[in-house]
Coordinates of C-alpha atoms in Angstrom, one line a residue:
M1 CA 127.1 86.1 69.0
H2 CA 126.7 82.5 70.3
Q3 CA 129.1 80.4 72.4
E4 CA 129.2 77.1 74.3
H5 CA 127.3 77.4 77.5
G6 CA 129.8 75.2 79.4
T7 CA 132.0 78.3 79.6
P8 CA 129.6 81.2 79.6
M9 CA 130.5 84.6 79.0
L10 CA 129.3 87.0 81.7
L11 CA 129.0 90.7 81.1
H12 CA 131.6 92.9 82.9
T13 CA 134.2 90.2 83.5
T14 CA 136.6 92.3 81.3
N15 CA 135.0 95.8 81.4
V16 CA 135.5 98.0 84.3
P17 CA 132.0 99.0 85.7
A18 CA 131.0 102.6 85.1
L19 CA 129.0 102.4 88.4
S20 CA 130.0 101.1 91.7
T21 CA 128.3 101.1 95.1
D22 CA 129.4 101.1 98.7
L23 CA 128.5 97.5 98.8
D24 CA 131.0 96.4 96.1
R25 CA 133.7 95.3 98.3
R26 CA 131.6 93.9 101.2
P27 CA 131.1 90.0 101.5
P28 CA 127.9 88.9 99.9
R29 CA 126.4 87.9 103.2
R30 CA 126.9 91.3 104.6
V31 CA 125.4 93.0 101.5
A32 CA 122.4 90.6 101.9
G33 CA 122.0 91.9 105.5
W34 CA 122.2 95.5 104.3
L35 CA 119.5 94.7 101.7
V36 CA 117.3 93.1 104.3
L37 CA 117.6 96.2 106.4
L38 CA 116.6 98.5 103.4
C39 CA 113.6 96.3 102.7
L40 CA 112.4 96.6 106.2
L41 CA 112.9 100.5 106.0
F42 CA 111.0 100.5 102.5
F43 CA 108.2 98.0 103.5
L44 CA 107.5 98.5 107.2
P45 CA 106.1 102.0 107.3
G46 CA 102.3 101.7 107.4
F47 CA 102.5 97.9 107.6
T48 CA 100.7 97.7 110.9
S49 CA 98.8 101.1 110.8
L50 CA 97.0 100.8 107.4
P51 CA 93.5 99.2 107.9
P52 CA 92.5 96.1 106.0
T53 CA 92.0 97.0 102.2
D54 CA 89.2 95.9 99.9
R55 CA 88.6 93.7 98.2
D56 CA 91.3 91.1 97.6
E57 CA 93.2 91.6 100.8
S58 CA 90.3 91.2 103.2
R59 CA 88.9 88.3 101.3
F60 CA 92.3 86.4 101.6
A61 CA 92.6 87.3 105.2
Q62 CA 89.1 86.3 106.2
A63 CA 89.4 83.1 104.3
S64 CA 92.7 82.4 105.9
R65 CA 91.3 83.2 109.4
Q66 CA 88.4 80.8 108.8
M67 CA 90.7 78.1 107.6
W68 CA 92.7 78.0 110.9
Q69 CA 89.7 78.5 113.1
S70 CA 87.9 75.6 111.4
G71 CA 90.8 73.4 111.2
D72 CA 89.8 72.7 107.5
W73 CA 93.1 73.2 105.6
V74 CA 91.6 71.9 102.2
T75 CA 88.6 74.0 101.3
I76 CA 88.7 77.9 101.0
R77 CA 85.7 79.7 102.2
F78 CA 84.7 83.3 102.6
Q79 CA 81.8 83.2 105.2
D80 CA 79.8 80.3 103.9
D81 CA 80.7 80.5 100.2
E82 CA 83.3 78.6 98.6
R83 CA 86.2 80.8 97.3
N84 CA 87.2 78.7 94.2
R85 CA 89.5 81.3 92.6
K86 CA 93.3 80.6 93.9
P87 CA 94.9 77.6 95.2
A88 CA 95.6 77.1 98.9
G89 CA 99.3 78.0 99.2
V90 CA 99.0 81.6 100.5
Y91 CA 96.0 80.8 102.7
W92 CA 98.1 78.1 104.4
L93 CA 101.0 80.7 104.8
Q94 CA 98.6 83.5 106.1
A95 CA 96.6 81.1 108.4
A96 CA 99.9 79.8 110.1
S97 CA 101.2 83.4 110.5
A98 CA 98.0 84.5 112.0
R99 CA 97.6 81.6 114.2
I100 CA 101.0 82.4 115.8
L101 CA 100.7 86.2 115.9
A102 CA 97.1 86.9 116.4
P103 CA 97.2 86.2 120.3
F104 CA 99.7 89.0 120.5
A105 CA 98.3 91.4 117.7
G106 CA 94.6 90.9 118.5
E107 CA 92.1 89.0 116.4
Q108 CA 91.0 92.0 114.3
A109 CA 94.6 93.0 113.3
I110 CA 95.4 92.7 109.7
W111 CA 99.1 92.7 109.8
P112 CA 99.7 89.0 110.9
Y113 CA 98.1 88.1 107.6
R114 CA 100.5 90.4 105.7
I115 CA 103.7 88.7 107.1
P116 CA 104.0 86.2 104.2
S117 CA 103.8 89.1 101.7
L118 CA 106.7 91.0 103.5
L119 CA 108.8 87.9 103.7
G120 CA 108.0 87.1 100.1
A121 CA 109.1 90.6 98.9
I122 CA 112.3 90.4 100.9
A123 CA 113.1 87.0 99.6
A124 CA 112.5 88.2 96.0
V125 CA 115.0 91.1 96.6
L126 CA 117.6 88.7 97.9
L127 CA 117.1 86.1 95.1
T128 CA 117.5 89.0 92.6
Y129 CA 120.8 90.0 94.2
Q130 CA 121.9 86.4 94.0
L131 CA 120.9 86.1 90.4
G132 CA 122.5 89.4 89.5
Q133 CA 125.9 88.2 90.8
R134 CA 125.6 85.1 88.8
L135 CA 124.6 86.7 85.5
F136 CA 126.5 90.0 85.7
S137 CA 128.6 91.4 88.6
R138 CA 128.3 92.4 92.2
P139 CA 127.7 96.2 91.4
V140 CA 124.9 95.2 89.1
A141 CA 123.6 92.6 91.7
A142 CA 123.4 95.4 94.4
L143 CA 121.7 97.9 92.1
S144 CA 119.2 95.5 90.6
A145 CA 118.1 94.5 94.1
L146 CA 117.8 98.1 95.1
F147 CA 115.7 98.9 92.1
L148 CA 113.3 96.1 92.8
A149 CA 113.1 96.8 96.5
S150 CA 112.4 100.5 96.0
S151 CA 109.8 100.2 93.3
V152 CA 106.3 101.5 94.0
L153 CA 104.7 98.2 93.0
L154 CA 106.6 95.9 95.3
G155 CA 106.2 98.3 98.0
V156 CA 102.4 98.1 97.6
E157 CA 102.3 94.3 97.4
A158 CA 104.7 93.9 100.3
R159 CA 102.0 95.5 102.5
L160 CA 99.0 93.6 101.3
A161 CA 97.8 90.1 102.4
K162 CA 97.7 88.7 98.9
T163 CA 99.5 86.1 96.6
D164 CA 101.7 88.4 94.5
A165 CA 104.8 89.1 96.6
V166 CA 105.0 85.5 97.6
L167 CA 104.6 84.3 94.0
L168 CA 107.3 86.7 93.0
A169 CA 109.8 85.1 95.3
V170 CA 109.0 81.7 93.9
I171 CA 109.2 83.0 90.3
V172 CA 112.7 84.6 91.0
L173 CA 113.8 81.2 92.5
A174 CA 112.5 79.3 89.4
Q175 CA 114.0 81.7 87.0
G176 CA 117.4 81.7 88.9
C177 CA 117.6 77.9 88.6
L178 CA 116.6 78.1 84.8
A179 CA 119.5 80.7 84.4
R180 CA 122.0 78.4 85.9
L181 CA 120.8 75.5 83.7
Y182 CA 120.9 77.7 80.6
L183 CA 124.2 79.5 81.2
D184 CA 126.3 76.9 82.8
P185 CA 124.8 73.3 82.9
K186 CA 128.1 71.5 83.5
N187 CA 129.2 73.5 86.5
K188 CA 129.2 72.3 90.1
P189 CA 126.9 71.9 92.0
S190 CA 125.3 69.4 89.6
P191 CA 122.6 70.6 87.3
I192 CA 120.4 67.9 88.7
F193 CA 120.1 70.0 91.8
W194 CA 119.0 73.1 89.9
A195 CA 116.6 71.1 87.8
V196 CA 115.0 69.6 90.9
L197 CA 114.8 73.0 92.6
F198 CA 113.4 74.5 89.4
W199 CA 110.5 72.0 89.3
I200 CA 110.0 72.4 93.1
A201 CA 109.4 76.0 92.5
Q202 CA 107.0 75.3 89.8
G203 CA 104.9 73.2 92.1
L204 CA 105.0 75.8 94.8
G205 CA 104.1 78.5 92.3
I206 CA 101.0 76.5 91.2
L207 CA 99.9 76.1 94.8
I208 CA 100.2 79.8 95.3
K209 CA 98.5 81.2 92.2
G210 CA 97.8 78.4 89.7
P211 CA 99.8 78.1 86.4
I212 CA 101.1 81.6 86.1
I213 CA 104.7 80.6 87.0
C214 CA 104.5 77.8 84.3
A215 CA 103.5 80.4 81.7
I216 CA 106.5 82.7 82.6
S217 CA 109.0 79.9 82.7
G218 CA 107.6 78.4 79.6
L219 CA 107.6 81.6 77.7
T220 CA 111.2 82.1 78.7
V221 CA 112.4 78.7 77.6
A222 CA 110.5 79.2 74.4
W223 CA 112.2 82.5 73.6
L224 CA 115.6 81.1 74.4
T225 CA 114.9 78.1 72.1
I226 CA 114.1 80.4 69.3
T227 CA 116.8 83.0 69.7
D228 CA 119.8 80.6 70.6
D229 CA 121.2 78.0 68.2
N230 CA 122.4 75.9 71.2
R231 CA 119.5 73.9 72.6
R232 CA 121.5 71.1 74.3
W233 CA 120.9 72.8 77.6
L234 CA 117.2 71.8 77.4
R235 CA 118.1 68.4 78.3
S236 CA 119.4 69.4 81.7
L237 CA 115.7 70.4 82.6
R238 CA 114.7 66.8 83.0
P239 CA 111.1 67.4 82.3
G240 CA 110.2 63.7 83.0
W241 CA 111.5 64.0 86.6
G242 CA 110.1 67.5 86.8
L243 CA 106.6 66.5 85.9
L244 CA 106.6 63.8 88.6
I245 CA 107.9 66.4 91.2
V246 CA 105.2 68.9 90.2
A247 CA 102.5 66.2 90.5
G248 CA 103.8 65.1 93.8
L249 CA 103.5 68.6 95.2
V250 CA 100.2 69.7 93.6
L251 CA 98.2 66.6 93.0
P252 CA 97.3 65.7 96.8
W253 CA 95.6 69.0 97.4
I254 CA 93.9 69.0 93.9
I255 CA 92.5 65.6 94.6
A256 CA 91.4 66.6 98.1
I257 CA 89.9 69.9 97.1
S258 CA 88.1 68.3 94.1
I259 CA 86.7 65.6 96.3
A260 CA 85.6 68.4 98.9
T261 CA 84.0 70.6 96.4
E262 CA 82.7 67.8 94.0
G263 CA 85.0 69.2 91.2
R264 CA 83.8 72.8 91.5
F265 CA 87.2 74.2 92.4
V266 CA 89.0 73.2 89.1
R267 CA 85.9 74.3 87.1
D268 CA 85.5 77.7 88.7
A269 CA 89.3 78.5 89.1
L270 CA 90.0 77.6 85.4
L271 CA 87.0 78.7 83.5
G272 CA 85.5 81.3 86.0
D273 CA 88.7 83.0 87.0
L274 CA 91.8 82.4 85.0
L275 CA 90.5 81.7 81.3
A276 CA 87.7 84.4 81.8
K277 CA 90.4 87.1 82.0
V278 CA 91.8 86.5 78.6
P279 CA 89.0 87.5 76.2
S280 CA 87.4 90.4 78.3
G281 CA 88.1 92.7 81.2
Q282 CA 86.9 90.8 84.3
E283 CA 85.2 92.8 87.0
S284 CA 85.6 96.0 85.0
H285 CA 89.4 95.7 84.9
G286 CA 89.9 95.8 81.3
A287 CA 92.4 98.1 79.5
A288 CA 94.0 98.6 76.2
P289 CA 97.3 97.0 75.1
G290 CA 100.2 99.3 76.1
S291 CA 98.7 100.1 79.5
Y292 CA 101.4 98.3 81.3
L293 CA 104.0 100.4 79.5
L294 CA 102.4 103.7 80.6
S295 CA 101.8 102.4 84.2
F296 CA 105.5 101.2 84.4
A297 CA 106.6 104.8 84.8
L298 CA 104.6 104.9 88.1
T299 CA 104.9 101.4 89.3
F300 CA 108.7 101.0 88.7
W301 CA 109.5 104.4 90.1
P302 CA 112.1 105.6 91.2
A303 CA 114.2 103.3 88.7
S304 CA 111.8 104.3 85.9
L305 CA 113.5 107.7 86.1
F306 CA 116.3 106.2 83.9
A307 CA 114.9 102.9 82.7
L308 CA 114.5 103.9 79.1
V309 CA 118.2 104.9 78.9
A310 CA 118.9 101.1 79.2
T311 CA 117.0 100.1 76.2
P312 CA 119.6 101.0 73.5
W313 CA 122.3 99.0 75.4
V314 CA 120.0 96.1 75.9
W315 CA 119.3 96.0 72.2
R316 CA 123.1 96.1 71.4
S317 CA 124.0 93.5 73.9
R318 CA 121.0 91.1 73.1
N319 CA 123.3 88.4 71.9
D320 CA 125.1 88.1 75.2
P321 CA 123.7 85.0 77.1
A322 CA 122.9 86.9 80.3
V323 CA 121.1 89.7 78.5
R324 CA 119.4 87.2 76.3
F325 CA 118.0 85.4 79.4
C326 CA 116.6 88.6 81.0
I327 CA 115.0 89.6 77.7
A328 CA 113.5 86.2 77.4
W329 CA 112.2 86.6 80.9
L330 CA 110.8 90.1 80.4
L331 CA 109.6 90.5 76.8
P332 CA 107.4 87.5 76.0
T333 CA 105.6 87.8 79.4
W334 CA 105.2 91.5 79.0
L335 CA 103.6 91.0 75.6
M336 CA 101.4 88.3 76.8
L337 CA 100.1 90.4 79.7
E338 CA 99.5 93.4 77.2
L339 CA 97.3 91.2 75.0
V340 CA 95.2 89.7 77.8
A341 CA 92.0 91.8 78.2
T342 CA 91.9 91.9 82.0
K343 CA 94.6 94.1 83.5
L344 CA 95.4 94.9 87.1
P345 CA 98.8 96.9 88.0
H346 CA 100.3 93.9 89.9
Y347 CA 100.1 91.5 87.0
I348 CA 103.3 92.9 85.7
L349 CA 105.2 92.4 88.8
P350 CA 106.9 89.1 87.8
V351 CA 109.0 90.8 85.1
F352 CA 110.3 93.5 87.6
P353 CA 113.3 91.5 88.5
A354 CA 114.4 91.1 84.9
A355 CA 113.8 94.8 84.3
S356 CA 115.8 95.7 87.4
L357 CA 118.8 93.5 86.1
L358 CA 118.7 94.9 82.6
V359 CA 118.6 98.5 83.9
A360 CA 121.3 97.9 86.4
A361 CA 123.6 96.1 83.9
A362 CA 123.2 98.9 81.4
L363 CA 124.2 101.5 84.0
A364 CA 127.2 99.4 85.1
S365 CA 128.4 99.3 81.4
P366 CA 130.5 102.2 80.1
K367 CA 128.4 102.1 77.0
G368 CA 125.1 102.0 78.8
T369 CA 125.5 105.1 81.0
W370 CA 123.4 108.3 80.9
Q371 CA 126.3 110.2 79.1
A372 CA 126.7 107.4 76.4
A373 CA 123.0 107.6 75.5
A374 CA 122.0 109.7 72.6
P375 CA 120.4 113.0 73.5
G376 CA 117.1 112.0 72.1
A377 CA 117.1 108.9 74.3
R378 CA 117.9 110.9 77.4
V379 CA 115.0 113.3 76.7
L380 CA 112.6 110.5 76.2
A381 CA 113.9 108.7 79.3
G382 CA 113.7 111.8 81.3
A383 CA 110.0 112.6 80.1
F384 CA 109.1 108.9 81.0
G385 CA 110.6 109.3 84.4
A386 CA 108.9 112.5 85.0
F387 CA 105.7 111.1 84.0
G388 CA 105.9 108.4 86.6
G389 CA 106.8 111.1 89.2
S390 CA 104.1 113.5 88.2
A391 CA 101.6 110.6 88.4
L392 CA 102.7 109.9 92.0
I393 CA 102.4 113.7 92.8
A394 CA 98.9 113.8 91.3
L395 CA 97.7 110.9 93.5
C396 CA 99.2 112.4 96.6
V397 CA 97.4 115.7 95.9
A398 CA 94.2 114.7 94.2
I399 CA 93.1 112.0 96.6
P400 CA 93.2 114.2 99.8
W401 CA 91.7 117.1 97.8
H402 CA 88.8 115.0 96.6
L403 CA 88.2 113.6 100.2
G404 CA 88.0 117.3 101.4
F405 CA 91.3 117.6 103.3
G406 CA 92.7 120.1 100.9
I407 CA 96.4 119.5 100.7
P408 CA 97.6 118.2 104.0
V409 CA 101.2 118.5 105.3
A410 CA 101.8 114.8 104.7
S411 CA 101.0 115.4 101.0
L412 CA 103.4 118.3 100.7
F413 CA 106.1 116.3 102.4
T414 CA 105.5 113.4 99.9
V415 CA 105.4 115.7 97.0
A416 CA 108.8 117.3 98.1
T417 CA 110.2 113.7 98.5
V418 CA 109.3 112.7 95.0
I419 CA 110.7 116.0 93.4
L420 CA 114.0 116.4 95.4
G421 CA 114.6 112.7 95.3
S422 CA 114.1 112.5 91.6
L423 CA 116.5 115.4 91.0
A424 CA 119.1 113.9 93.3
I425 CA 119.0 110.5 91.6
V426 CA 119.1 112.0 88.2
Y427 CA 122.2 114.2 89.1
A428 CA 124.0 111.1 90.5
L429 CA 123.2 109.3 87.5
K430 CA 124.5 112.0 85.2
D431 CA 127.8 112.0 87.1
S432 CA 128.0 108.3 86.9
D433 CA 128.3 108.2 90.7
G434 CA 127.1 104.8 91.7
R435 CA 127.5 105.3 95.4
R436 CA 125.4 108.4 95.3
L437 CA 122.8 106.7 93.0
F438 CA 122.6 104.0 95.5
R439 CA 122.4 106.2 98.6
W440 CA 119.8 108.7 96.9
T441 CA 117.5 106.0 95.6
S442 CA 117.5 104.4 99.1
V443 CA 116.8 107.6 100.9
T444 CA 114.2 108.7 98.4
A445 CA 112.3 105.3 98.7
I446 CA 112.6 105.5 102.4
A447 CA 111.2 109.0 102.7
F448 CA 108.4 108.1 100.3
A449 CA 107.5 105.1 102.3
M450 CA 107.4 107.2 105.6
S451 CA 105.4 110.1 104.2
F452 CA 102.9 108.3 102.0
Y453 CA 102.2 105.0 103.8
L454 CA 102.8 106.1 107.5
G455 CA 102.0 109.9 107.1
L456 CA 99.3 110.2 104.6
L457 CA 97.3 107.1 103.8
P458 CA 96.2 106.2 107.4
R459 CA 94.9 109.8 107.9
L460 CA 92.6 109.7 104.9
T461 CA 89.7 108.6 107.2
P462 CA 86.9 108.7 104.6
L463 CA 88.6 105.9 102.8
W464 CA 88.5 103.6 105.8
I465 CA 84.7 103.0 106.3
S466 CA 84.9 99.5 107.7
P467 CA 87.4 100.5 110.6
R468 CA 85.2 103.5 111.5
I469 CA 82.1 101.3 111.6
A470 CA 84.0 98.8 114.0
E471 CA 85.2 101.7 116.1
S472 CA 81.6 103.2 116.4
L473 CA 80.2 99.8 117.4
Q474 CA 82.9 99.4 120.1
A475 CA 82.4 102.9 121.3
H476 CA 78.6 102.5 121.7
E477 CA 79.0 99.0 123.1
L478 CA 76.9 97.4 120.3
A479 CA 76.9 93.9 119.2
S480 CA 79.5 93.6 116.6
D481 CA 79.0 89.9 116.0
R482 CA 75.2 90.5 115.2
V483 CA 75.4 93.0 112.3
T484 CA 73.6 93.1 109.0
A485 CA 74.6 95.6 106.3
V486 CA 72.7 96.9 103.3
G487 CA 74.4 98.7 100.4
Y488 CA 77.8 98.3 101.9
H489 CA 79.2 94.7 101.4
E490 CA 83.0 95.1 101.4
P491 CA 85.0 92.3 102.6
S492 CA 86.8 94.4 105.1
L493 CA 83.5 94.7 107.1
V494 CA 83.4 91.0 107.5
F495 CA 87.0 90.7 108.4
L496 CA 86.6 93.4 111.2
L497 CA 83.2 92.3 112.5
G498 CA 83.4 88.5 112.0
R499 CA 82.1 85.7 109.9
S500 CA 78.6 86.1 111.3
T501 CA 78.2 89.5 109.5
Q502 CA 75.0 89.4 107.4
L503 CA 75.2 91.1 103.9
A504 CA 71.6 91.8 103.2
A505 CA 70.3 92.5 99.8
S506 CA 67.6 95.0 100.8
T507 CA 66.1 96.9 103.8
E508 CA 63.4 94.4 103.8
A509 CA 65.8 91.5 104.4
A510 CA 67.5 93.4 107.0
A511 CA 64.4 94.2 108.8
K512 CA 63.5 90.4 108.7
L513 CA 67.0 89.4 110.1
L514 CA 66.5 91.8 113.0
G515 CA 62.9 90.6 113.6
N516 CA 63.9 87.0 113.5
G517 CA 66.6 87.8 116.1
N518 CA 69.5 87.0 113.7
A519 CA 71.0 90.4 113.9
K520 CA 70.8 93.2 116.5
V521 CA 72.5 96.1 114.5
A522 CA 71.8 97.3 111.0
L523 CA 73.9 99.4 108.6
I524 CA 71.6 101.1 106.4
P525 CA 72.1 103.8 103.7
R526 CA 70.9 107.0 105.2
Q527 CA 68.3 107.6 102.6
D528 CA 66.7 104.2 103.5
A529 CA 66.9 104.4 107.2
Q530 CA 63.4 105.9 107.8
K531 CA 62.0 103.1 105.6
F532 CA 63.8 100.6 107.6
L533 CA 62.5 101.9 110.9
E534 CA 58.9 101.7 109.5
L535 CA 59.5 98.1 108.5
L536 CA 60.7 97.3 112.1
K537 CA 57.6 99.2 113.5
E538 CA 55.3 96.9 111.5
R539 CA 56.9 94.0 113.3
G540 CA 56.4 95.7 116.7
L541 CA 60.0 96.5 117.0
G542 CA 62.0 99.7 117.6
A543 CA 65.5 100.8 116.8
T544 CA 67.7 103.6 117.9
W545 CA 69.8 105.6 115.4
W546 CA 73.1 105.6 117.1
D547 CA 75.6 107.0 114.6
E548 CA 76.2 107.9 111.0
I549 CA 79.3 107.2 109.0
R550 CA 80.1 109.1 105.9
G551 CA 82.9 107.9 103.7
F552 CA 84.1 107.3 100.3
N553 CA 84.0 103.7 98.8
Y554 CA 87.1 103.6 96.7
N555 CA 85.9 100.4 94.9
G556 CA 82.5 102.0 93.6
G557 CA 83.9 105.5 93.5
D558 CA 81.0 106.8 95.4
W559 CA 80.4 108.7 98.7
M560 CA 78.2 106.8 101.2
D561 CA 76.3 107.8 104.2
L562 CA 75.6 104.8 106.5
A563 CA 73.4 104.9 109.5
I564 CA 74.0 102.5 112.4
L565 CA 70.9 101.4 113.9
A566 CA 70.4 99.0 116.8
L567 CA 67.4 97.2 118.3
D568 CA 66.2 99.1 121.3
R569 CA 67.6 97.8 124.6
P570 CA 65.2 97.3 127.7
N571 CA 64.5 100.6 129.3
H572 CA 66.1 102.5 126.4
V573 CA 64.5 105.6 125.1
H574 CA 63.1 104.9 121.7
A575 CA 63.9 107.2 118.8
S576 CA 62.3 106.5 115.3
G577 CA 64.9 108.6 113.7
L578 CA 67.2 111.5 114.1
S579 CA 65.9 115.0 114.2
H580 CA 67.0 117.5 111.6
D581 CA 69.5 119.3 114.0
N582 CA 70.9 116.1 115.3
A583 CA 71.3 114.6 111.9
E584 CA 73.1 117.7 110.7
T585 CA 75.4 117.6 113.7
N586 CA 76.3 114.0 113.3
H587 CA 76.8 114.6 109.5
A588 CA 79.2 117.3 110.3
R589 CA 81.2 115.3 112.8
Q590 CA 81.7 112.4 110.4
S591 CA 82.5 114.4 107.3
P592 CA 86.1 115.2 106.4

C-alpha cells in the first residue's frame, strides 16, 4: 500500500489502541519528565560506585583526562601513545565534564567521565518518545521509550565512559529528522529545518564515532528507495547543502589532527580500526552470523520477553509508511552487523529504538497483541524471552560462584527480580493491560538495576584488581605516581595511578626502572617476585614485599597473584621476600 507522503497515514489514528498507559492523558512535557525520572532510576544505581572498567572505558577516560590537563584538544593520547582509533567528539565531552566535576568528585573518580553517556542515554530515550508520537501514537511513544530505557544493553552503556550512548542519541536525532522528511516533507516547520538538522546530526555522529551514523542513515534511505515507489521525498534531503554542513563540522578537526599526527590518525582509524573489523574478528571479538539475534534475548530484556510476538504484525503492516521506516532502520543495519566479522554486544545498540517502536506499535494494535498471535508464535516468543532471562540468571549466579563467593544475597535478590518481574510482565501482557505492563516493566528494571549494579557487581572484589592496588598503595603510603607493573597492563591501573605509571615488558625491565630511579614501586606476578628481588640485589638495592593482590582479570580470563614491592626506605628493615607463613596469611586475606 502506497500513498502520497504529503498526507501520511499514521498507525492507530482510526484504531483504538489495545494497550494504554498511565501517561496517555498527560501533557507531553510531563510525560518527558516522568521518563527522565525513570531513566535516572534505571541508570544511577552503581553509576558512582562501580570502579573504572577495562579496557575501553578506562582508555577513554584517561585520554580525556590527559586532553584537558594538557590543554591539547586536538590530539588523543593514552600516556605517550597516540590513540588514533575514534574521533575527538566524546573525548571533548568527557574532558569538559571531568574538568567541571573532578574538583568535587576527586581526581581518581570515574563517574565525571560517565556523565556524557548518562545524558546521551536519557536523550536517546526522550528522542525515541518524540519520534514515537510522530510515527504512531502517544501510548506507543511511551511504551517504546520505556522499552529502550529498561533494556539491559542501554543500562550498561549509560554507566560507561564510552561513545555508544552519546552516539545513540545523535543517531535517533538523525533518524527522527529523516522520518519527518520521508513521511511529511510539506508539513510545517519547513523541511529545510529538518534537512539541516539531519546533516548536523551526521557531522556530530562522525565526530563521535566516525562514519557509523552515515552507514545507518544511508542504509535506511537505500531500503526506503527500494521498497517505496515514491522517491520525490529524497529531494528534501538537500544533499548538496548537507555535504557542506558535514564538511564544515568535521573538516577543521580532521585537518588539525592530520597535521598534528602527520596523517597517521586517518590511516590508523580507517585501516587499522574500522575496515579491519569487517573481514576478521578484531582483538578476538569474532562471532558467527546470527550472534546478535541470540544475544538480543539478553541485551533487550525485559522487552525481549514479548519482542517476537510483534514479528507477524510487523510483517503484515510492512506497507504502512511508519512501519516501513522502522524496518528500514532496523533490518539492513542488523544484517550488516551480522555479516561483519568483529562483533561486540554494543554494536547492535543503534537499532534498539527502531525495535522498541515496532514492538510497542504491535502491542498497541488490536491485531498485534499477545492474544492475537498464533499459539506457536506465543510459545516461540516466550521461549526467546525465557532464554534472555535465563542468561541473566546464569550470569548472576555463575560469576560470583566462579569468584569463590558462592551465591550471595545480592545474587538471590537479582534472580528473584528477573523471575518475578518476568512473570508479572507476561501476565500484564496476556491481559492486554498497558498500565500494568508499563508499571511492572519499570519496577522490574529498577529492581534489577538496584540489585545487580548497586548490590552485586561492586562487591565482587576479585574483579576490581586496579582499585585494590590503588587502595593498598594508599594504605601503605607508597608512591602511587612512581609505579611500574609487569604482567598486568590494564588501562584502569593507569587511570587510577596516573599517566606516569610504567607498564614494563619484563621483570628485568622493571628492575632497571627501579634501579634508574624512574620507579619506586613494582607490581610483579607472585611467581616472578623472587627473581625480581635478586635482580635488584645485583644492583645493590633492596625491596620490601608489602602486599599481595589476588584477583580475576576478566579480560584475559585468568586469576592473577600480584606482589607489591617497594624500594626500601631509609632505616626500614629489609625483607628479601615473604616467609612461607606470611605469604600464606596474605594470600588468604586477599582471596575471596
